[in-house]
Amino acid sequence: MVKIRSVSAWFLAAFVSSCAALNTELVISNAVVAPDGYPINAIVVNGQSPGPVLTALKGERIQVNVTNLLVDESMNKSTTVHWHGIRQYGSAQMDGTASVTQCPIASEQSFVYDFTPANQSGSFWYHSHFQLQYCEGLRGPLVIYDPLDPYQGMYDVDNGSTIITLVDWYHVNDYDISVTDTPASTLFNGMGRFEYGPLVPLYVLNVVPGRRYRIRLMSMACRANWVFTIDNHVFTVIEADSELTTPLEVDSIQIYAGQRYSFILVANQPVDNYWIHAMPNYDTTFVGGVNSAVLRYLGAPEVEPIYRNWNTTNPLSESNLHALMDPAAPGVAQSGGADVSLNLVSVWDDNFKFLINGYTYTSPSAPILLQILNGNLDISTLEPYGSIYTLPANKTIEVSIPGGQPEGPHPFHLHGHSFSVVRSAGSSVYNYANPVRRDTTNNGGSSDNVTIRFRTDNPGPWFFHCHIDFHLVEGMAVVFAEDPQDTASGLNITSQWKQLCPTYDALAPTEQKRHLRNHRRHQIGH
């Protein structure tokens, strides 16, 4: 399977008949990289960071052999790969979440992730789900194309060249970040500059005048959120987190860790170079090309853009997004209209740990899925105590996540499901008729009570956590053990999966897990 492909209808139709699956290999190793001109030890995927673009067609089987060649204990030698946004129906054991659905893959070992994301297409990404590893470089984009995309007529180009990944990049090992450290740079597809650093090349998005592009904007951040703009251009948003939305025109997009948007960009301006900006919530400057990339029209000189006083007036608001397909939220369209309602209240403790409803999530000694497979089906026997919520099958679940905690807003991501956001951050309105459906939403400020709904139609233990990776390590997470009685019967547990834990448990402690130094608080601006 090729890594990058066009999505013209005739090409995709031909490709379906000739390609039964995505079958590829990801080799995880250590290397010195300098994406912004500053050399630093990192984790790379197939020799690069971010990792290669993986592509598939809707309905295809995906098989990825992950080989772990990590040797640097300062970034952990064991690893996993999580497929962010893939719901893993009937394949919870392939979710790639350390201590929830598997034990980590030990160094010098391999594991094959094998799953078929039926009825899913759109913009996804993959990353380590073990400690802070994805912050060190283990992340990359994944796109599942739909040959019958209802929006095909709105764009001319949708391929690897129209993917934009955003990364917040540090010049220090992520386990050693101090209270005053902020990311050194914003990387666009692995390229960027830091303040007072060398004028290394910036990422360039090339366009042809008059053509329409489906841009897939993906935040692979560790903690930053950005306001994304392109001088003199507006966007028509058509997707949020792999779920199609009704078209919405905006001129800026605030994007949080783990989120993805597709938007139509029309190359309808005079031939020239235009700044692409992503202003992070910890910075205020684009001087010298920091937090920036370039949109270049065919025929424009290969120079950096001039300054334009581009004032945005129509920002994306999540509450203005609406699901295109089956837009109604599950349950009864009223307050209290769910079968199960949960209110998850997060606070800090004196050790700078997060607690949700009084408990800090800590990784159990055995993965929660393994505990369930061994017959532990009740919260009284599942670990970690206080952080697991058992959910009944085929019910509507409503979860509220009040905001206002330090270092927020907090982007909460749910594994195993997309959810309807019936109340978004910045809004007091409950929309049950046509809310946006997605898998990552921010919980806003102190006046917000962000509320989501989903159906329990996918047995398994599913992580629900803040996607600021430091906050996850500091305990801002719970696990929904969905229909534990029926979890085992729907899974194909391989001998390779069963061997992960014995191999990992036999490792020396230094090869298993590195902890944050002194539980330092990672303070950034709001």
XYZ file of C-alpha atoms in Angstrom:
526
model
C 0.000 0.000 0.000
C 1.346 3.382 -0.930
C 1.691 5.899 1.850
C 0.177 8.873 0.004
C -2.507 8.833 -2.647
C -4.890 11.113 -4.475
C -8.568 10.707 -3.762
C -10.045 11.234 -7.196
C -13.070 8.941 -7.487
C -11.795 6.882 -10.421
C -8.462 6.259 -8.733
C -10.016 5.142 -5.459
C -12.415 2.789 -7.187
C -9.498 1.115 -8.935
C -7.484 1.029 -5.738
C -10.201 -0.776 -3.756
C -10.023 -3.755 -6.084
C -6.232 -3.968 -5.961
C -5.531 -3.388 -2.271
C -7.098 -5.503 0.461
C -5.294 -4.037 3.445
C -2.741 -1.619 4.776
C 0.158 -3.864 5.768
C 3.257 -1.998 6.850
C 5.988 -1.772 9.459
C 6.891 0.934 11.935
C 10.379 0.772 13.407
C 10.696 2.764 16.631
C 14.219 3.917 17.483
C 16.280 6.738 18.951
C 18.089 9.377 16.939
C 19.386 12.929 17.123
C 17.042 15.281 15.279
C 17.013 19.039 14.698
C 13.598 19.973 13.264
C 14.054 23.639 14.232
C 17.841 23.698 13.936
C 18.555 22.634 17.529
C 19.932 19.067 17.821
C 18.347 16.892 20.498
C 17.913 13.202 21.275
C 14.472 11.992 20.282
C 12.338 9.039 19.233
C 11.828 8.500 15.515
C 9.502 6.297 13.471
C 11.114 4.735 10.414
C 13.916 7.247 10.895
C 11.742 10.364 10.989
C 9.646 12.489 13.310
C 6.775 12.929 12.881
C 6.413 9.406 11.582
C 5.336 8.550 8.034
C 1.820 9.197 6.802
C -0.213 5.989 6.914
C -3.196 5.731 4.582
C -6.002 3.256 4.028
C -9.408 3.104 2.402
C -12.663 2.886 4.320
C -13.326 -0.723 5.321
C -9.771 -1.953 4.795
C -7.981 -4.118 7.290
C -4.967 -2.429 8.895
C -1.936 -4.467 9.957
C 1.098 -2.673 11.353
C 4.116 -4.534 12.667
C 5.739 -2.319 15.322
C 9.380 -3.154 16.009
C 10.890 -1.583 19.117
C 14.583 -0.703 18.791
C 14.648 1.916 21.572
C 17.859 2.053 23.619
C 17.629 5.372 25.510
C 16.271 4.763 29.014
C 15.759 8.506 29.554
C 12.793 8.306 27.142
C 11.729 4.759 28.159
C 12.823 1.703 26.222
C 9.411 0.049 26.108
C 6.587 1.460 24.000
C 3.076 1.135 22.535
C 1.266 2.629 19.554
C -2.272 3.985 19.953
C -4.494 4.659 16.933
C -6.102 7.918 17.968
C -9.737 8.128 16.879
C -10.041 4.496 15.755
C -12.927 3.053 17.764
C -11.616 -0.532 17.713
C -15.010 -2.250 17.543
C -14.336 -5.865 18.459
C -10.592 -5.224 18.784
C -10.071 -3.443 22.117
C -6.811 -5.362 22.554
C -5.408 -3.358 19.603
C -6.079 0.091 21.092
C -2.422 0.455 22.067
C -2.966 1.952 25.527
C -0.331 0.911 28.072
C -1.799 -0.599 31.253
C -5.348 -0.305 29.921
C -5.483 -2.580 26.871
C -1.962 -4.042 26.778
C 1.440 -4.248 28.387
C 4.130 -2.204 26.620
C 6.281 -3.696 23.878
C 9.738 -4.324 25.310
C 12.890 -3.196 23.535
C 14.058 -5.596 20.805
C 10.525 -7.011 20.527
C 7.771 -6.618 17.934
C 3.998 -6.587 18.005
C 1.469 -6.610 15.170
C -1.498 -4.278 15.527
C -4.269 -5.861 13.471
C -7.708 -4.245 13.209
C -10.404 -3.262 10.719
C -11.948 0.164 11.399
C -15.292 -0.622 9.801
C -17.476 2.367 8.944
C -14.744 4.859 9.804
C -12.979 7.328 7.555
C -11.340 10.696 8.035
C -8.361 12.187 9.835
C -6.637 10.221 12.599
C -3.146 9.921 14.026
C -1.001 7.386 15.824
C 1.235 7.907 18.838
C 2.829 6.210 21.796
C 0.477 5.822 24.734
C 3.181 5.111 27.292
C 4.361 7.829 29.657
C 5.579 10.950 27.751
C 6.936 9.160 24.705
C 4.870 10.812 22.038
C 6.238 14.171 23.207
C 9.690 12.816 22.365
C 8.669 12.163 18.751
C 6.645 8.946 18.477
C 3.644 10.273 16.532
C 2.402 10.500 12.969
C -0.704 11.016 10.797
C -3.181 8.371 9.687
C -5.830 9.044 7.037
C -8.642 6.714 5.984
C -10.115 7.845 2.676
C -13.736 7.331 1.727
C -14.309 6.681 -2.020
C -17.898 7.850 -1.504
C -17.081 11.003 0.453
C -20.174 13.223 0.112
C -17.944 16.309 -0.017
C -15.762 15.143 -2.922
C -17.290 17.752 -5.188
C -16.061 20.548 -2.914
C -12.321 19.935 -3.409
C -9.823 19.007 -6.104
C -6.863 17.829 -4.010
C -6.739 15.629 -0.897
C -3.481 13.744 -0.417
C -0.337 13.705 1.685
C 0.562 17.216 0.594
C -2.600 18.630 2.196
C -1.954 17.213 5.686
C -0.686 19.747 8.237
C 0.474 18.408 11.589
C 1.175 20.761 14.491
C 3.668 19.840 17.209
C 4.953 21.726 20.254
C 8.672 20.972 20.444
C 11.023 21.182 23.422
C 14.792 21.524 23.698
C 14.957 19.358 26.807
C 13.989 15.804 27.709
C 10.288 15.930 28.541
C 10.837 14.204 31.882
C 13.129 17.065 32.947
C 10.917 20.020 32.066
C 11.010 22.649 34.785
C 8.263 24.894 36.047
C 9.338 27.738 33.751
C 9.852 25.748 30.544
C 7.595 26.327 27.566
C 7.945 24.673 24.155
C 10.811 26.068 22.122
C 8.992 25.971 18.809
C 5.885 25.075 16.852
C 6.544 22.539 14.111
C 4.484 22.304 10.928
C 4.976 18.812 9.488
C 8.210 18.590 11.450
C 9.615 21.993 10.445
C 9.815 25.243 12.386
C 11.970 27.875 14.063
C 12.623 28.940 17.613
C 13.120 32.478 18.846
C 16.637 33.768 18.098
C 17.446 30.460 16.410
C 18.829 29.791 12.925
C 16.696 30.648 9.913
C 16.112 27.042 8.913
C 13.631 26.399 6.084
C 9.956 26.637 6.965
C 7.276 24.238 5.823
C 5.739 25.299 2.490
C 2.227 24.367 1.387
C 2.202 24.662 -2.407
C -1.061 25.450 -4.220
C -2.177 26.096 -7.793
C -4.352 29.158 -8.443
C -8.028 28.293 -8.696
C -7.783 24.825 -7.174
C -9.578 23.693 -4.023
C -7.745 21.792 -1.306
C -8.986 19.616 1.544
C -6.561 20.526 4.315
C -6.346 18.012 7.155
C -5.149 19.949 10.207
C -3.987 17.687 13.043
C -2.834 18.694 16.510
C -0.256 16.198 17.743
C 0.580 18.492 20.666
C 1.732 17.516 24.113
C 0.072 20.465 25.795
C -0.244 23.527 23.551
C -3.346 24.728 21.785
C -3.087 27.003 18.775
C -5.100 29.546 16.823
C -4.516 28.620 13.174
C -4.829 31.191 10.364
C -3.696 31.775 6.784
C -3.344 35.402 5.720
C -6.106 36.582 3.328
C -7.836 33.170 3.267
C -10.975 31.735 4.830
C -11.776 28.083 5.536
C -14.857 25.911 5.144
C -14.758 23.308 7.928
C -16.219 19.911 6.949
C -14.788 17.491 9.524
C -14.055 17.388 13.242
C -12.096 14.399 14.581
C -12.981 12.120 11.631
C -16.699 13.006 11.822
C -18.184 14.994 8.940
C -19.856 18.281 9.818
C -22.180 20.558 7.919
C -20.005 23.119 6.088
C -19.031 26.094 8.245
C -17.019 29.080 7.009
C -14.478 30.550 9.467
C -11.261 32.532 9.289
C -9.463 31.019 12.294
C -9.425 27.660 14.051
C -8.443 27.098 17.666
C -7.229 23.527 17.880
C -6.429 21.565 21.042
C -4.191 18.552 21.652
C -5.543 15.481 19.916
C -8.067 17.305 17.722
C -8.288 17.228 13.919
C -10.180 19.347 11.422
C -10.660 19.139 7.675
C -11.371 22.378 5.865
C -11.641 23.461 2.254
C -9.025 26.036 1.220
C -9.658 27.743 -2.105
C -6.559 29.186 -3.805
C -8.387 32.318 -4.940
C -5.938 35.084 -4.008
C -3.318 36.818 -6.198
C -0.246 34.696 -6.898
C 2.108 35.309 -3.992
C 3.379 33.885 -0.704
C 1.148 34.090 2.385
C 1.915 33.426 6.032
C 0.403 30.406 7.730
C 0.303 31.050 11.469
C -0.371 28.922 14.534
C -0.293 31.118 17.625
C 0.221 28.933 20.714
C -1.383 29.737 24.045
C 2.042 30.384 25.598
C 3.398 32.888 23.029
C 2.502 36.137 21.275
C 4.916 36.490 18.355
C 5.572 35.432 14.769
C 8.803 37.443 14.502
C 11.501 35.669 12.532
C 9.086 33.034 11.267
C 8.395 31.370 14.619
C 5.004 29.642 14.884
C 4.756 29.963 11.113
C 4.769 28.234 7.737
C 4.242 29.444 4.158
C 1.400 29.119 1.644
C 2.968 29.440 -1.816
C 1.041 29.856 -5.046
C 2.470 28.337 -8.215
C 4.429 31.105 -9.916
C 5.302 32.989 -6.728
C 8.979 33.605 -5.942
C 10.610 31.325 -3.390
C 10.812 33.965 -0.694
C 9.115 34.428 2.651
C 5.833 36.359 2.682
C 5.462 40.015 3.438
C 3.601 41.147 6.522
C -0.142 41.547 5.991
C -2.475 43.046 8.524
C -4.904 40.103 8.391
C -7.509 40.646 11.100
C -9.721 37.641 11.722
C -13.343 38.220 12.725
C -15.033 34.835 12.327
C -13.372 32.246 14.603
C -14.484 28.646 14.783
C -16.826 28.005 17.700
C -17.465 24.349 18.488
C -21.109 25.030 19.269
C -21.567 26.167 15.640
C -20.441 22.789 14.293
C -23.130 20.216 13.534
C -22.832 16.547 12.631
C -23.700 15.825 8.999
C -24.947 12.248 9.464
C -27.503 11.192 12.106
C -27.014 14.484 13.933
C -29.217 13.930 16.992
C -27.491 13.101 20.262
C -28.431 9.706 21.741
C -31.002 9.572 24.516
C -33.993 11.747 25.222
C -33.581 15.360 24.095
C -33.763 16.874 27.551
C -31.854 17.261 30.777
C -31.686 13.888 32.494
C -32.431 12.114 29.229
C -29.570 9.628 29.489
C -29.624 6.183 31.094
C -26.450 6.863 33.074
C -25.153 10.309 34.050
C -21.661 10.959 35.383
C -20.150 14.201 36.646
C -16.350 14.100 36.594
C -14.878 16.847 38.762
C -11.118 17.390 38.494
C -8.938 19.118 41.101
C -5.257 19.469 41.995
C -3.816 18.066 45.198
C -0.869 19.392 47.196
C 1.574 17.192 45.240
C 0.494 18.650 41.892
C -1.463 15.526 41.008
C -4.868 15.606 39.387
C -7.787 13.876 41.047
C -11.076 13.055 39.328
C -13.910 12.580 41.798
C -11.305 12.192 44.499
C -8.946 9.707 42.820
C -5.684 10.094 40.884
C -5.387 7.651 38.016
C -2.310 5.446 38.421
C -1.347 2.659 36.050
C -2.291 -0.761 37.449
C 0.167 -3.638 37.693
C -1.843 -5.585 35.100
C -3.680 -4.047 32.126
C -7.368 -3.498 32.819
C -8.316 -5.558 29.776
C -6.261 -8.476 31.112
C -7.986 -8.122 34.479
C -11.376 -8.355 32.738
C -10.281 -11.364 30.696
C -9.230 -13.012 33.974
C -12.770 -12.655 35.335
C -12.591 -9.393 37.272
C -15.815 -7.769 36.118
C -16.747 -5.428 38.955
C -15.248 -2.147 40.148
C -14.613 -3.757 43.544
C -12.069 -6.086 41.926
C -10.703 -3.914 39.121
C -7.612 -1.726 39.549
C -6.919 1.146 39.910
C -9.648 1.530 42.492
C -11.690 4.721 42.188
C -10.681 5.422 38.582
C -12.785 2.780 36.832
C -16.475 3.163 36.014
C -18.367 0.101 34.775
C -20.987 0.952 32.160
C -23.919 -1.264 31.097
C -24.362 -2.346 27.476
C -26.548 -0.542 24.971
C -27.296 2.484 27.119
C -26.950 6.223 26.635
C -24.191 7.684 28.798
C -23.950 11.373 29.650
C -20.689 12.716 31.046
C -20.177 16.268 32.285
C -16.654 17.613 32.790
C -16.721 21.002 34.565
C -13.843 23.327 33.661
C -11.737 25.861 35.526
C -8.839 23.664 36.673
C -5.268 25.020 36.589
C -3.427 24.737 33.290
C -6.638 24.502 31.300
C -8.634 24.303 29.184
C -8.185 20.543 29.227
C -8.826 18.613 25.994
C -10.560 15.383 27.017
C -10.286 12.420 24.647
C -12.407 9.263 24.731
C -11.100 5.979 23.377
C -13.499 3.525 21.764
C -16.130 6.094 20.770
C -17.031 9.354 19.177
C -19.424 11.397 21.296
C -22.011 14.130 20.814
C -20.995 17.385 22.503
C -24.384 18.528 23.771
C -22.838 21.467 25.631
C -19.583 22.981 24.411
C -17.039 25.170 26.186
C -18.038 28.826 25.998
C -21.744 28.021 25.720
C -24.534 27.482 28.227
C -26.855 25.975 25.603
C -27.650 22.249 25.514
C -28.079 21.072 21.927
C -29.580 17.600 21.625
C -30.853 18.027 18.052
C -27.649 18.411 16.019
C -24.481 18.789 18.110
C -21.025 18.150 16.734
C -19.809 14.571 17.085
C -16.103 14.052 17.763
C -13.662 12.283 20.113
C -11.770 15.179 21.759
C -13.255 18.327 23.301
C -11.928 20.927 25.719
C -13.641 21.455 29.071
C -13.383 25.256 29.077
C -13.212 27.592 32.064
C -14.784 27.907 35.480
C -18.239 28.806 34.127
C -18.358 25.815 31.759
C -19.983 22.435 32.224
C -19.055 20.660 28.989
C -21.342 17.662 28.489
C -21.078 14.728 26.098
C -23.235 11.713 25.238
C -22.479 8.336 23.657
C -23.951 4.823 23.396
C -22.320 1.807 25.017
C -22.177 -0.340 21.890
C -18.481 -1.267 22.066
C -17.424 -3.585 24.932
C -14.005 -2.944 26.406
C -12.033 -0.732 28.811
C -11.844 2.748 27.286
C -9.583 5.516 28.515
C -11.081 8.989 29.037
C -8.328 11.474 29.762
C -6.858 14.907 29.319
C -4.708 14.871 26.191
C -2.159 17.259 27.654
C 0.286 14.419 28.140
C 1.806 15.787 31.326
C -1.655 15.902 32.900
C -2.371 12.305 31.936
C 0.854 11.210 33.619
C -0.228 13.282 36.632
C -3.476 11.336 36.895
C -6.136 13.264 34.934
C -7.926 10.190 33.625
C -10.556 7.541 34.250
C -11.420 4.277 32.498
C -14.902 3.303 31.364
C -15.148 -0.504 31.617
C -17.949 -0.925 29.113
C -20.013 -4.107 29.267
C -17.263 -6.137 30.965
C -19.412 -9.297 30.958
C -19.334 -9.425 27.141
C -15.839 -8.061 26.518
C -13.982 -11.374 26.272
C -16.401 -13.042 23.872
C -15.897 -10.411 21.189
C -12.094 -10.380 21.090
C -9.507 -12.429 19.218
C -6.655 -12.538 21.716
C -3.456 -13.696 20.038
C -0.548 -15.496 21.628
C 1.621 -12.498 20.771
C -0.657 -10.226 22.828
C -0.598 -12.713 25.718
C 3.208 -12.691 25.713
C 3.502 -8.897 26.056
C 3.006 -8.870 29.835
C 5.360 -11.740 30.768
C 8.087 -10.161 28.635
C 7.534 -6.685 30.031
C 7.201 -7.841 33.650
C 10.567 -9.618 33.403
C 12.380 -6.375 32.554
C 14.570 -4.538 35.022
C 12.759 -1.565 36.607
C 14.982 0.895 34.724
C 13.716 -0.557 31.446
C 10.047 -0.346 32.391
C 9.078 3.187 33.301
C 10.619 6.562 33.992
C 8.669 8.986 36.183
C 8.345 12.754 36.066
C 11.057 14.319 38.174
C 9.636 15.577 41.488
C 6.114 15.733 39.984
C 6.900 19.188 38.625
C 4.007 21.366 37.666
C 3.957 22.316 33.995
C 2.632 25.844 34.035
C 1.757 27.561 30.785
C -0.430 30.463 29.863
C -4.120 30.249 29.208
